[in-house]
Amino acid sequence: EDQVTQSPEALRLQEGESSSLNCSYTVSGLRGLFWYRQDPGKGPEFLFTLYSAGEEKEKERLKATLTKKESFLHITAPKPEDSATYLCAVRGATNKLIFGTGTLLAVQP
Amino acid sequence: GAVVSQHPSWVICKSGTSVKIECRSLDFQATTMFWYRQFPKQSLMLMATSNEGSKATYEQGVEKDKFLINHASLTLSTLTVTSAHPEDSSFYICSARDHGQGLAGGSFTLYEQYFGPGTRLTVT
C-alpha cells in the first residue's frame, strides 16, 4: 500500500533560520513526488514535482530533493510569509495522489 | 501555473437539501478531475476521480448516490451532495490534471495536478 509520512508535524522557526521538512514514502512504481503549500482555508498550491532519485528543484527560498525513500523540502532564510502547511504526495502505479498529513510551518519575525 | 476555480467558496445549507459545487479549469483542458475532502487538521482524502464523458470512479467508502459527480466537459466538473447531513460538513477541494510532455521511451505521461481553492460546506 502506498504511504506517505511527513515530519515534523509542526515546526516553528525564527525569520532567517533555515531548516528542512521530511517526507518519507513507500510506493509501488513511483510516478512522481509532489510538494504543495496550503494556507488556512485554501486549496493546495503546487510547488514541485520530482520524478527520480537525485533530482532537485528550486523556487525562491525552497529547494526540494528526492531519494529512493524520502524527499526533503529545504527552506533557506525563511520569511513570515513562508508560514503555511506543506504537503507531500506521491503518485504510484494507481495514478492517484496519496498525501501525507503535512508539516505546519510557522516563521516568526 | 494552471488555474482551477471552484464555486461557491462557502455554502451553508439545511439538513436534507442538496448542494452543487462547480470546479473549472480556466486555462487548460482537464480530461481528468478529482474531488477531495479535508477535515480540520487532516490531510486530503480522495473521494472520486472523474474523466470527461464517463462515469466517475469512487474510492472505497464513498457513497456514489450521495456524492454525484458530473464531468460534462473538458473544463467543468460538478459535485452534488444530495440530502446533506451535518456529518457531510467539510472542506471540499477539486483538482484537475494537466497533460505535460510525454516521457521518451516511457510508458506514462508526465503531468501536474492543480487544485482549486476549496468549498467550505456547513450543513445545519
Coordinates of C-alpha atoms in Angstrom, one line a residue, chain B residues 11-72:
Chain B
V11 CA -22.1 27.4 1.5
I12 CA -24.5 26.8 4.4
C13 CA -27.5 24.6 3.8
K14 CA -30.1 22.9 5.8
S15 CA -30.1 19.2 6.5
G16 CA -31.9 17.2 3.8
T17 CA -31.2 19.7 1.0
S18 CA -28.8 19.2 -1.9
V19 CA -25.8 21.3 -2.7
K20 CA -23.9 21.6 -6.0
I21 CA -20.2 22.6 -6.2
E22 CA -18.6 23.6 -9.5
C23 CA -15.0 23.1 -10.5
R24 CA -13.5 24.7 -13.6
S25 CA -10.1 24.5 -15.2
L26 CA -9.6 28.1 -16.5
D27 CA -6.6 27.9 -18.8
F28 CA -6.2 24.3 -19.7
Q29 CA -8.3 21.3 -20.7
A30 CA -8.6 18.6 -17.9
T31 CA -9.6 15.2 -19.1
T32 CA -9.4 14.0 -15.5
M33 CA -10.6 15.8 -12.4
F34 CA -10.6 14.7 -8.8
W35 CA -12.6 15.5 -5.8
Y36 CA -11.1 15.6 -2.3
R37 CA -12.4 16.1 1.2
Q38 CA -10.4 17.6 4.0
F39 CA -11.4 17.6 7.7
P40 CA -9.8 20.1 10.1
K41 CA -6.1 19.5 10.7
Q42 CA -6.2 16.4 8.5
S43 CA -4.8 15.7 5.0
L44 CA -6.7 15.4 1.8
M45 CA -8.7 12.3 1.2
L46 CA -9.6 11.4 -2.4
M47 CA -13.3 10.9 -2.9
A48 CA -13.6 10.2 -6.6
T49 CA -11.9 10.5 -10.0
S50 CA -13.8 11.7 -13.0
N51 CA -12.9 11.5 -16.6
E52 CA -14.7 13.7 -19.2
G53 CA -17.7 12.0 -20.7
S54 CA -17.6 8.9 -18.5
K55 CA -18.8 7.8 -15.0
A56 CA -16.8 8.8 -12.0
T57 CA -14.7 6.2 -10.1
Y58 CA -15.4 6.4 -6.4
E59 CA -13.0 5.5 -3.6
Q60 CA -13.9 2.8 -1.2
G61 CA -16.3 4.0 1.4
V62 CA -17.6 7.0 -0.6
E63 CA -21.3 6.7 -1.4
K64 CA -21.8 7.4 -5.1
D65 CA -25.5 8.0 -4.7
K66 CA -24.8 10.7 -2.1
F67 CA -21.9 12.4 -3.9
L68 CA -23.0 12.8 -7.5
I69 CA -20.2 13.8 -9.9
N70 CA -20.6 15.0 -13.4
H71 CA -17.7 15.8 -15.8
A72 CA -19.6 17.0 -18.8

